[in-house]
Short mmCIF file of C-alpha atoms in Angstrom, two decimals:
data_model
loop_
_atom_site.label_atom_id
_atom_site.label_comp_id
_atom_site.label_asym_id
_atom_site.label_seq_id
_atom_site.Cartn_x
_atom_site.Cartn_y
_atom_site.Cartn_z
CA MET A 1 -0.03 0.23 0.00
CA LYS A 2 1.02 3.46 -0.73
CA LYS A 3 2.56 5.57 1.92
CA SER A 4 -0.14 8.40 0.68
CA ASP A 5 -2.81 6.16 0.80
CA LEU A 6 -1.75 4.85 4.07
CA PHE A 7 -1.62 8.62 5.58
CA SER A 8 -4.95 9.39 4.23
CA MET A 9 -6.80 6.52 5.69
CA ALA A 10 -4.88 7.48 9.18
CA VAL A 11 -6.35 11.15 8.78
CA GLN A 12 -9.78 10.08 7.87
CA ASN A 13 -9.66 7.34 11.28
CA LEU A 14 -8.81 10.63 13.18
CA LYS A 15 -11.50 12.45 11.84
CA ASN A 16 -13.85 9.72 12.74
CA ARG A 17 -12.85 9.96 16.26
CA LYS A 18 -12.73 13.79 16.31
CA THR A 19 -13.21 14.26 20.38
CA ARG A 20 -10.80 11.77 21.37
CA THR A 21 -8.70 13.21 18.80
CA LYS A 22 -9.05 16.74 19.98
CA LEU A 23 -8.27 16.02 23.48
CA THR A 24 -5.11 13.79 22.75
CA VAL A 25 -3.82 16.98 20.37
CA ILE A 26 -4.63 19.48 23.30
CA GLY A 27 -2.28 17.20 25.44
CA VAL A 28 0.71 17.57 22.71
CA VAL A 29 0.09 21.15 22.63
CA ILE A 30 0.14 21.54 26.27
CA GLY A 31 3.33 19.58 26.07
CA THR A 32 4.92 21.70 23.14
CA CYS A 33 4.38 24.66 24.68
CA ALA A 34 5.42 23.89 27.86
CA ILE A 35 8.97 22.55 26.66
CA VAL A 36 9.09 25.48 24.00
CA ILE A 37 8.36 28.21 26.33
CA MET A 38 10.78 26.94 28.72
CA VAL A 39 13.56 27.12 26.64
CA SER A 40 13.15 30.04 24.92
CA ILE A 41 12.87 31.86 28.12
CA GLY A 42 16.38 30.42 28.92
CA ILE A 43 17.62 31.39 25.04
CA GLY A 44 15.66 34.95 25.39
CA ILE A 45 17.38 36.03 28.89
CA ASP A 46 20.99 34.80 27.15
CA LYS A 47 20.32 36.21 24.35
CA MET A 48 19.36 39.70 26.09
CA ILE A 49 22.83 39.52 28.49
CA THR A 50 24.97 38.97 25.23
CA SER A 51 23.30 42.02 23.69
CA GLN A 52 24.14 43.90 26.89
CA TYR A 53 27.77 42.80 26.84
CA GLU A 54 27.98 43.68 23.27
CA SER A 55 26.70 47.34 23.37
CA ASP A 56 28.24 48.01 26.71
CA SER A 57 31.69 46.37 26.80
CA SER A 58 34.51 45.67 24.43
CA LEU A 59 34.52 42.21 23.50
CA ASN A 60 37.56 42.38 21.43
CA LYS A 61 39.37 44.44 24.43
CA ILE A 62 42.16 42.87 26.78
CA THR A 63 43.58 44.54 29.45
CA VAL A 64 46.97 43.72 30.33
CA TYR A 65 48.22 45.02 33.93
CA GLY A 66 51.41 46.44 35.00
CA SER A 67 54.21 45.20 37.31
CA ASP A 68 52.17 44.64 40.49
CA TYR A 69 49.83 41.96 38.69
CA MET A 70 52.55 40.15 36.60
CA SER A 71 51.89 36.52 36.29
CA GLU A 72 54.30 34.20 37.83
CA THR A 73 56.04 32.78 34.95
CA GLU A 74 59.04 30.22 35.51
CA GLU A 75 60.34 29.83 32.00
CA THR A 76 59.57 33.55 30.14
CA GLU A 77 61.44 36.60 31.18
CA LYS A 78 59.51 39.24 31.51
CA LEU A 79 59.65 42.61 29.79
CA PRO A 80 59.41 45.65 31.23
CA PHE A 81 55.78 47.51 31.26
CA ASP A 82 56.97 50.02 29.04
CA ASP A 83 57.28 50.87 25.25
CA ARG A 84 59.05 47.45 24.70
CA ALA A 85 55.87 45.47 26.00
CA VAL A 86 53.77 47.78 23.58
CA ASP A 87 55.69 46.92 20.56
CA TYR A 88 55.64 42.90 21.92
CA PHE A 89 51.66 43.27 21.91
CA LYS A 90 51.88 45.38 18.72
CA SER A 91 53.44 42.31 16.95
CA ILE A 92 50.94 39.32 18.03
CA GLU A 93 49.03 38.50 15.08
CA ASN A 94 45.54 39.76 14.97
CA VAL A 95 45.98 42.76 17.26
CA ASN A 96 44.38 45.95 15.58
CA ALA A 97 45.85 48.33 18.31
CA VAL A 98 47.63 49.08 21.76
CA VAL A 99 47.08 51.89 23.83
CA PRO A 100 48.92 52.38 27.02
CA THR A 101 47.72 54.11 29.57
CA VAL A 102 49.40 55.90 33.38
CA SER A 103 48.24 57.51 36.37
CA VAL A 104 50.01 60.66 37.00
CA SER A 105 47.44 62.05 39.48
CA GLU A 106 50.25 62.63 42.25
CA CYS A 107 52.42 64.02 39.43
CA VAL A 108 50.89 66.90 38.56
CA LYS A 109 48.66 69.69 39.93
CA ILE A 110 45.70 71.25 37.86
CA THR A 111 43.99 74.12 39.32
CA ARG A 112 41.43 76.92 38.01
CA GLY A 113 41.81 79.89 40.57
CA ARG A 114 41.90 79.12 44.18
CA TYR A 115 40.54 75.73 43.29
CA HIS A 116 43.02 72.78 42.59
CA TYR A 117 42.08 69.25 41.48
CA GLY A 118 41.88 66.95 44.48
CA TRP A 119 40.89 63.69 44.55
CA GLY A 120 40.10 62.40 41.50
CA THR A 121 42.35 60.42 38.84
CA VAL A 122 44.60 62.14 36.01
CA LYS A 123 45.19 59.37 33.31
CA GLY A 124 47.70 59.56 30.69
CA ILE A 125 46.35 58.31 27.41
CA ASP A 126 46.16 58.42 23.63
CA LEU A 127 43.53 61.22 22.93
CA ASP A 128 43.21 60.05 19.54
CA ALA A 129 42.04 56.87 20.57
CA LEU A 130 39.18 57.71 22.88
CA GLU A 131 37.09 57.71 20.95
CA MET A 132 37.95 54.19 19.00
CA MET A 133 37.80 52.89 22.72
CA GLY A 134 34.24 53.72 23.28
CA TYR A 135 34.49 57.23 24.87
CA SER A 136 31.42 59.61 23.86
CA LEU A 137 31.35 63.36 24.85
CA ASN A 138 28.24 65.17 26.44
CA GLU A 139 30.22 68.38 25.24
CA GLY A 140 33.05 69.43 22.64
CA SER A 141 35.06 67.16 20.16
CA PHE A 142 37.76 64.48 19.76
CA ALA A 143 38.44 65.95 16.38
CA GLY A 144 41.03 68.98 15.93
CA ILE A 145 42.71 69.37 19.27
CA ASP A 146 46.01 70.14 19.98
CA LYS A 147 47.42 67.08 22.79
CA ARG A 148 49.86 69.32 23.96
CA ASN A 149 47.59 71.57 25.81
CA THR A 150 44.43 69.80 25.73
CA VAL A 151 42.76 67.32 28.06
CA PHE A 152 39.39 65.98 28.76
CA PHE A 153 37.09 66.08 31.97
CA GLY A 154 35.28 63.31 32.97
CA GLU A 155 31.29 64.00 33.38
CA GLU A 156 31.59 65.31 37.38
CA ALA A 157 35.60 65.73 37.19
CA VAL A 158 34.52 69.22 38.48
CA THR A 159 33.11 67.91 41.61
CA ALA A 160 36.42 66.79 42.64
CA PHE A 161 38.17 70.48 42.81
CA GLU A 162 38.68 72.08 46.54
CA ASP A 163 40.44 74.86 47.66
CA SER A 164 43.44 74.91 49.87
CA GLN A 165 41.21 74.24 52.85
CA GLY A 166 40.05 71.08 51.47
CA ASN A 167 36.51 72.99 50.84
CA SER A 168 34.68 71.65 47.64
CA VAL A 169 33.71 73.70 44.72
CA LYS A 170 29.94 74.36 45.09
CA TYR A 171 27.75 72.39 42.87
CA LYS A 172 23.96 71.12 42.66
CA TYR A 173 22.55 67.94 41.45
CA ASP A 174 19.10 67.92 39.55
CA GLU A 175 16.41 65.15 40.32
CA ASN A 176 17.58 62.89 37.87
CA TYR A 177 21.31 62.84 39.51
CA LYS A 178 22.77 64.70 36.96
CA LEU A 179 25.34 67.74 37.41
CA SER A 180 23.27 70.94 36.74
CA GLU A 181 24.95 73.51 38.24
CA CYS A 182 28.99 74.31 39.29
CA GLU A 183 30.61 77.21 40.30
CA ILE A 184 33.47 75.62 37.59
CA ASP A 185 32.42 75.82 33.96
CA PRO A 186 35.23 73.46 32.32
CA MET A 187 34.34 74.65 28.73
CA LYS A 188 34.51 78.12 29.47
CA ASP A 189 37.04 78.30 32.67
CA ILE A 190 40.96 78.68 32.50
CA PHE A 191 42.75 76.03 33.86
CA PHE A 192 46.51 75.46 34.22
CA ILE A 193 48.58 72.20 34.86
CA SER A 194 52.32 71.94 36.39
CA PRO A 195 54.16 68.90 38.16
CA ALA A 196 53.22 68.77 41.83
CA VAL A 197 56.29 69.34 44.39
CA MET A 198 56.74 68.61 47.77
CA GLU A 199 57.12 71.31 50.32
CA ASP A 200 60.54 72.71 50.81
CA SER A 201 62.67 72.79 54.02
CA ASN A 202 60.51 76.14 55.41
CA GLY A 203 56.95 74.26 54.87
CA ALA A 204 56.39 76.44 51.56
CA PRO A 205 55.47 74.97 48.61
CA SER A 206 57.95 75.51 45.97
CA SER A 207 57.25 77.65 42.95
CA VAL A 208 57.33 75.72 39.38
CA PRO A 209 56.37 77.02 35.79
CA SER A 210 52.55 75.59 34.88
CA GLN A 211 51.14 75.41 31.81
CA ARG A 212 47.72 76.92 30.26
CA ILE A 213 45.62 73.96 29.36
CA LYS A 214 42.18 73.74 27.46
CA VAL A 215 39.33 71.40 27.79
CA GLY A 216 38.49 69.54 24.74
CA GLY A 217 35.18 68.33 26.08
CA ILE A 218 33.43 66.86 28.92
CA ILE A 219 33.54 62.66 28.41
CA LYS A 220 30.21 60.78 29.34
CA ARG A 221 30.05 58.83 32.43
CA ASP A 222 30.30 55.37 31.44
CA TYR A 223 31.59 52.71 33.71
CA THR A 224 31.43 49.99 31.11
CA VAL A 225 34.37 51.74 29.22
CA ASP A 226 36.29 53.37 32.46
CA TYR A 227 35.30 54.49 35.58
CA ASP A 228 37.24 57.16 35.66
CA THR A 229 34.50 58.62 33.19
CA SER A 230 32.86 59.90 36.38
CA ASN A 231 35.61 61.99 38.04
CA GLY A 232 38.75 61.57 35.78
CA ILE A 233 40.27 64.04 34.12
CA TYR A 234 42.70 62.62 30.67
CA VAL A 235 45.93 64.42 29.59
CA ASP A 236 47.78 62.99 26.66
CA ILE A 237 49.89 59.96 27.51
CA SER A 238 53.15 62.02 25.87
CA LEU A 239 52.09 64.96 28.15
CA ALA A 240 51.76 62.59 31.30
CA GLN A 241 55.21 61.07 30.59
CA GLU A 242 56.79 64.59 30.21
CA TYR A 243 55.35 65.59 33.89
CA ILE A 244 56.23 62.43 35.07
CA LYS A 245 60.18 63.38 34.35
CA GLN A 246 59.80 66.87 35.77
CA TYR A 247 58.31 65.13 38.96
CA ASN A 248 60.88 62.92 39.58
CA LYS A 249 63.73 65.96 39.15
CA LEU A 250 61.35 68.06 41.34
CA ASN A 251 60.93 65.15 43.71
CA PRO A 252 63.93 62.97 43.60
CA GLN A 253 62.99 61.09 47.03
CA ALA A 254 59.71 60.33 45.45
CA ARG A 255 60.32 58.88 42.27
CA LYS A 256 57.60 57.76 40.16
CA SER A 257 57.98 54.80 37.56
CA LEU A 258 57.74 55.52 34.10
CA GLU A 259 56.59 52.20 33.28
CA TYR A 260 52.56 52.12 32.19
CA GLY A 261 49.47 51.33 34.34
CA GLU A 262 47.77 49.56 32.03
CA ILE A 263 47.66 48.10 28.21
CA TYR A 264 44.92 47.93 26.57
CA VAL A 265 45.21 45.52 23.51
CA PHE A 266 42.22 45.76 20.98
CA VAL A 267 41.84 42.30 18.64
CA ASN A 268 40.25 42.60 15.08
CA ASN A 269 38.04 39.87 16.05
CA MET A 270 36.28 38.81 19.40
CA GLY A 271 37.01 34.69 18.05
CA ASN A 272 40.58 35.89 18.31
CA VAL A 273 40.76 37.16 21.84
CA GLY A 274 41.28 34.10 23.44
CA ALA A 275 44.78 33.19 21.41
CA VAL A 276 45.78 36.88 21.49
CA LYS A 277 45.46 36.75 25.58
CA ASP A 278 47.71 32.87 25.49
CA LYS A 279 49.92 34.89 23.80
CA ILE A 280 50.05 37.88 26.48
CA LYS A 281 50.15 35.17 29.65
CA GLN A 282 53.08 33.21 27.99
CA ALA A 283 55.30 36.65 27.87
CA GLY A 284 54.39 36.51 31.94
CA PHE A 285 51.57 39.05 31.84
CA SER A 286 48.26 39.18 33.56
CA CYS A 287 45.49 40.23 31.62
CA TYR A 288 41.58 40.45 31.80
CA SER A 289 38.79 40.55 28.75
CA ASP A 290 35.01 40.79 29.03
CA ASP A 291 34.51 37.89 27.28
CA GLU A 292 35.61 35.51 30.45
CA GLU A 293 32.61 36.88 32.09
CA LEU A 294 30.37 36.52 29.20
CA GLU A 295 31.60 33.28 28.74
CA TYR A 296 30.99 32.33 32.55
CA THR A 297 27.29 33.74 32.02
CA LYS A 298 26.67 31.45 28.88
CA LYS A 299 27.52 28.27 30.83
CA VAL A 300 24.93 29.29 33.69
CA MET A 301 22.31 30.46 30.74
CA MET A 302 23.36 26.59 29.18
CA VAL A 303 22.26 25.14 32.93
CA VAL A 304 19.62 26.90 32.96
CA GLN A 305 18.27 25.78 29.71
CA LEU A 306 18.49 22.54 30.56
CA VAL A 307 16.54 22.54 34.01
CA LEU A 308 13.59 24.43 31.90
CA GLY A 309 13.85 22.27 29.00
CA ALA A 310 13.19 19.20 31.49
CA ILE A 311 10.79 20.57 33.10
CA GLY A 312 8.74 21.17 30.08
CA ALA A 313 9.72 17.86 28.83
CA ILE A 314 7.55 16.65 31.92
CA SER A 315 4.35 17.99 30.14
CA MET A 316 5.24 16.50 26.70
CA PHE A 317 5.78 12.63 28.00
CA VAL A 318 2.24 13.32 30.20
CA ALA A 319 0.90 14.04 26.34
CA ALA A 320 2.80 10.90 25.60
CA PHE A 321 0.72 8.59 28.08
CA GLY A 322 -2.24 10.50 26.17
CA ILE A 323 -1.47 9.43 22.87
CA SER A 324 -0.55 6.09 24.14
CA ASN A 325 -3.71 5.48 25.73
CA THR A 326 -5.94 6.84 22.60
CA MET A 327 -4.02 4.57 20.11
CA VAL A 328 -4.63 1.09 22.19
CA MET A 329 -8.06 2.45 22.75
CA SER A 330 -8.30 2.56 18.76
CA VAL A 331 -6.89 -0.98 18.56
CA TYR A 332 -9.56 -2.43 20.97
CA GLU A 333 -12.43 -0.64 18.77
CA ARG A 334 -11.06 -1.77 15.67
CA THR A 335 -10.16 -5.56 15.96
CA LYS A 336 -12.85 -6.52 13.41
CA GLU A 337 -11.21 -3.55 11.11
CA ILE A 338 -7.84 -5.12 11.40
CA GLY A 339 -8.76 -8.80 11.28
CA ILE A 340 -10.72 -7.72 7.78
CA MET A 341 -7.79 -6.22 6.58
CA LYS A 342 -5.68 -9.44 7.48
CA VAL A 343 -8.14 -11.49 5.50
CA LEU A 344 -7.90 -8.98 2.70
CA GLY A 345 -4.49 -9.65 2.45
CA CYS A 346 -3.12 -6.57 3.80
CA ASP A 347 0.71 -6.42 4.74
CA ILE A 348 1.45 -6.76 8.49
CA LYS A 349 3.77 -3.64 8.02
CA ASP A 350 0.92 -1.49 6.18
CA ILE A 351 -1.25 -2.42 9.17
CA LYS A 352 1.29 -1.32 11.86
CA SER A 353 2.30 2.14 9.98
CA LEU A 354 -1.32 2.96 9.85
CA PHE A 355 -1.23 3.15 13.29
CA LEU A 356 1.96 4.66 13.62
CA TYR A 357 0.90 7.35 10.84
CA GLU A 358 -1.76 8.28 12.95
CA ALA A 359 0.30 8.59 16.19
CA GLY A 360 2.55 10.81 14.32
CA THR A 361 -0.28 12.82 12.76
CA ILE A 362 -1.49 13.53 16.25
CA GLY A 363 1.76 14.94 17.14
CA PHE A 364 2.23 16.77 14.06
CA MET A 365 -0.75 18.73 14.74
CA GLY A 366 -0.41 19.23 18.12
CA GLY A 367 3.36 20.26 17.80
CA THR A 368 2.20 22.38 15.03
CA ILE A 369 -0.45 24.20 16.98
CA GLY A 370 1.74 24.47 19.89
CA ILE A 371 4.62 26.07 18.22
CA ILE A 372 1.94 28.89 16.83
CA ILE A 373 0.88 29.40 20.58
CA SER A 374 4.17 29.63 21.55
CA TYR A 375 4.75 32.38 19.18
CA ILE A 376 1.86 34.23 20.52
CA ILE A 377 2.95 33.85 24.10
CA SER A 378 6.74 34.69 23.51
CA ILE A 379 5.73 37.96 21.67
CA THR A 380 3.20 38.89 24.17
CA ALA A 381 5.49 38.39 27.20
CA ASN A 382 7.95 40.32 25.36
CA LEU A 383 5.64 43.40 24.66
CA ILE A 384 4.95 43.29 28.51
CA ALA A 385 8.28 43.37 29.61
CA ARG A 386 8.91 46.46 27.35
CA ALA A 387 5.80 48.24 28.76
CA VAL A 388 7.12 47.39 32.30
CA VAL A 389 10.35 48.69 31.50
CA ASN A 390 9.50 52.08 30.06
CA SER A 391 6.78 52.40 32.85
CA PHE A 392 10.00 52.98 35.36
CA GLY A 393 11.41 55.40 32.79
CA GLU A 394 12.53 55.67 29.24
CA MET A 395 14.43 52.94 28.27
CA GLU A 396 18.23 52.97 27.54
CA GLU A 397 18.88 53.27 23.78
CA GLY A 398 19.85 50.04 22.36
CA LEU A 399 18.89 48.15 25.09
CA LEU A 400 17.29 44.98 23.89
CA ILE A 401 14.46 43.29 26.44
CA CYS A 402 14.00 39.96 25.39
CA VAL A 403 12.46 37.45 28.37
CA SER A 404 11.54 34.78 25.60
CA SER A 405 13.20 34.01 22.27
CA ILE A 406 12.18 30.97 19.80
CA PRO A 407 14.24 30.70 17.09
CA TRP A 408 13.96 28.90 13.88
CA TRP A 409 15.54 25.44 15.13
CA LEU A 410 13.81 25.41 18.17
CA ALA A 411 10.40 25.72 16.55
CA VAL A 412 11.54 23.31 14.11
CA SER A 413 12.53 20.69 16.55
CA GLY A 414 9.53 21.14 18.49
CA ILE A 415 7.43 19.65 16.03
CA LEU A 416 9.75 17.15 15.25
CA PHE A 417 9.79 16.31 18.90
CA SER A 418 5.92 16.16 18.89
CA ILE A 419 6.16 13.81 15.96
CA LEU A 420 8.62 11.60 17.37
CA ILE A 421 7.01 11.52 21.12
CA GLY A 422 3.76 10.55 18.96
CA VAL A 423 5.38 7.73 16.90
CA VAL A 424 7.04 6.38 19.93
CA ALA A 425 4.05 6.63 22.17
CA GLY A 426 2.13 4.50 19.11
CA LEU A 427 4.70 1.81 18.81
CA ALA A 428 3.20 -0.11 21.50
CA PRO A 429 -0.41 0.09 20.36
CA ALA A 430 0.96 -0.06 16.70
CA ASN A 431 2.22 -3.59 17.93
CA ARG A 432 -0.43 -4.86 19.48
CA SER A 433 -2.30 -4.15 16.35
CA VAL A 434 -0.63 -6.56 14.46
CA LYS A 435 -0.80 -9.53 16.68
CA VAL A 436 -4.84 -9.27 16.63
CA SER A 437 -5.53 -12.61 14.80
CA ALA A 438 -7.92 -12.34 12.20
CA LEU A 439 -10.68 -14.90 12.75
CA THR A 440 -10.42 -14.37 16.33
CA ALA A 441 -11.18 -10.59 15.43
CA ILE A 442 -14.30 -11.26 13.27
CA HIS A 443 -15.50 -14.33 15.43
CA ASN A 444 -15.50 -11.84 18.63
CA GLU A 445 -17.12 -8.71 16.67
#
């Protein structure tokens, strides 16, 4: 008998028992929805977390730490953490850029009138690399600056200024905790920078020449890029190194090392980050990249997906019992039909296939309807989640809110799994059907 004929007979047999078929299909629908929705929640949360990392962090950035954080490597002689290390990192395959930084907070003094920059961080960095590294500005521009006399202020750097008595500059925040007023206007006021010096033997500060500097812009606070974007001041690294040398001349008893504090290594592709990190560690340096945390998060989410999928699978197995029960009852009710088919010479394989087609069709219908309903539930849940987030204020631009995601492979897998469950549940009844004696079945009827 042709497969198309068997399928047509299976569909007709299911139509003849509409009520029982509907109830069995509903069980499969519930099971499919349960397992697909459970897995989609894990996928959705994983997708949301990954999107957050990709938008807020540079996954292709590796932070290499200075000599205080050197890893213990017995066989490799460690390079000094200066331009020699920078040159080595640049020579590594797949490295696009290397940006060293150095803290000069204790080496320089930045003043505006009677106020001086008191408790923030002054960081030396290549100012031309700031935009590439993900820094953005609330005011000003990165373009067309003279790096010799230009600095960039963090969003709240002006609040770190104080007078000689330690009194802070006057400032106010608005209801959204944004700096609204300040006695110092960084984009208009005049600032000076000079090397910091110790007090002389008479207790008075030594007199040193100062340089007038211009504020090129106000950097937007973004802790995912750099914690110093809040209260820090950024100067060009060449200027920072010059002031370190001046500081060491003026304060020989408190010399500042010329080595870098951190070096940022940018890789051309996130997939090459691991290999580059291995090269860096082989040279004896300690390093970190955001993909480590992302990888750990993905492993946790994989476990969550497995747990949620297992919970949903329970409903599917309950549905399998429903299919099996339906098919067993069908065998009992159709013993005469089975007997007649055997008397007419129908192949035993065709009789068995007929019951398996019926069970598989129930699984297919339940799985398809379940996937459609799952998509509706998923879309609705995401819309509600976005509405809830928006109710707490304006949603951050580029933020992905996704509590459920059903990729195409999950939808296809859901339907195939439903068909498989149906066929497996129908195996025992199908085997039972071929064991029915034709003469006994006709006689009993």
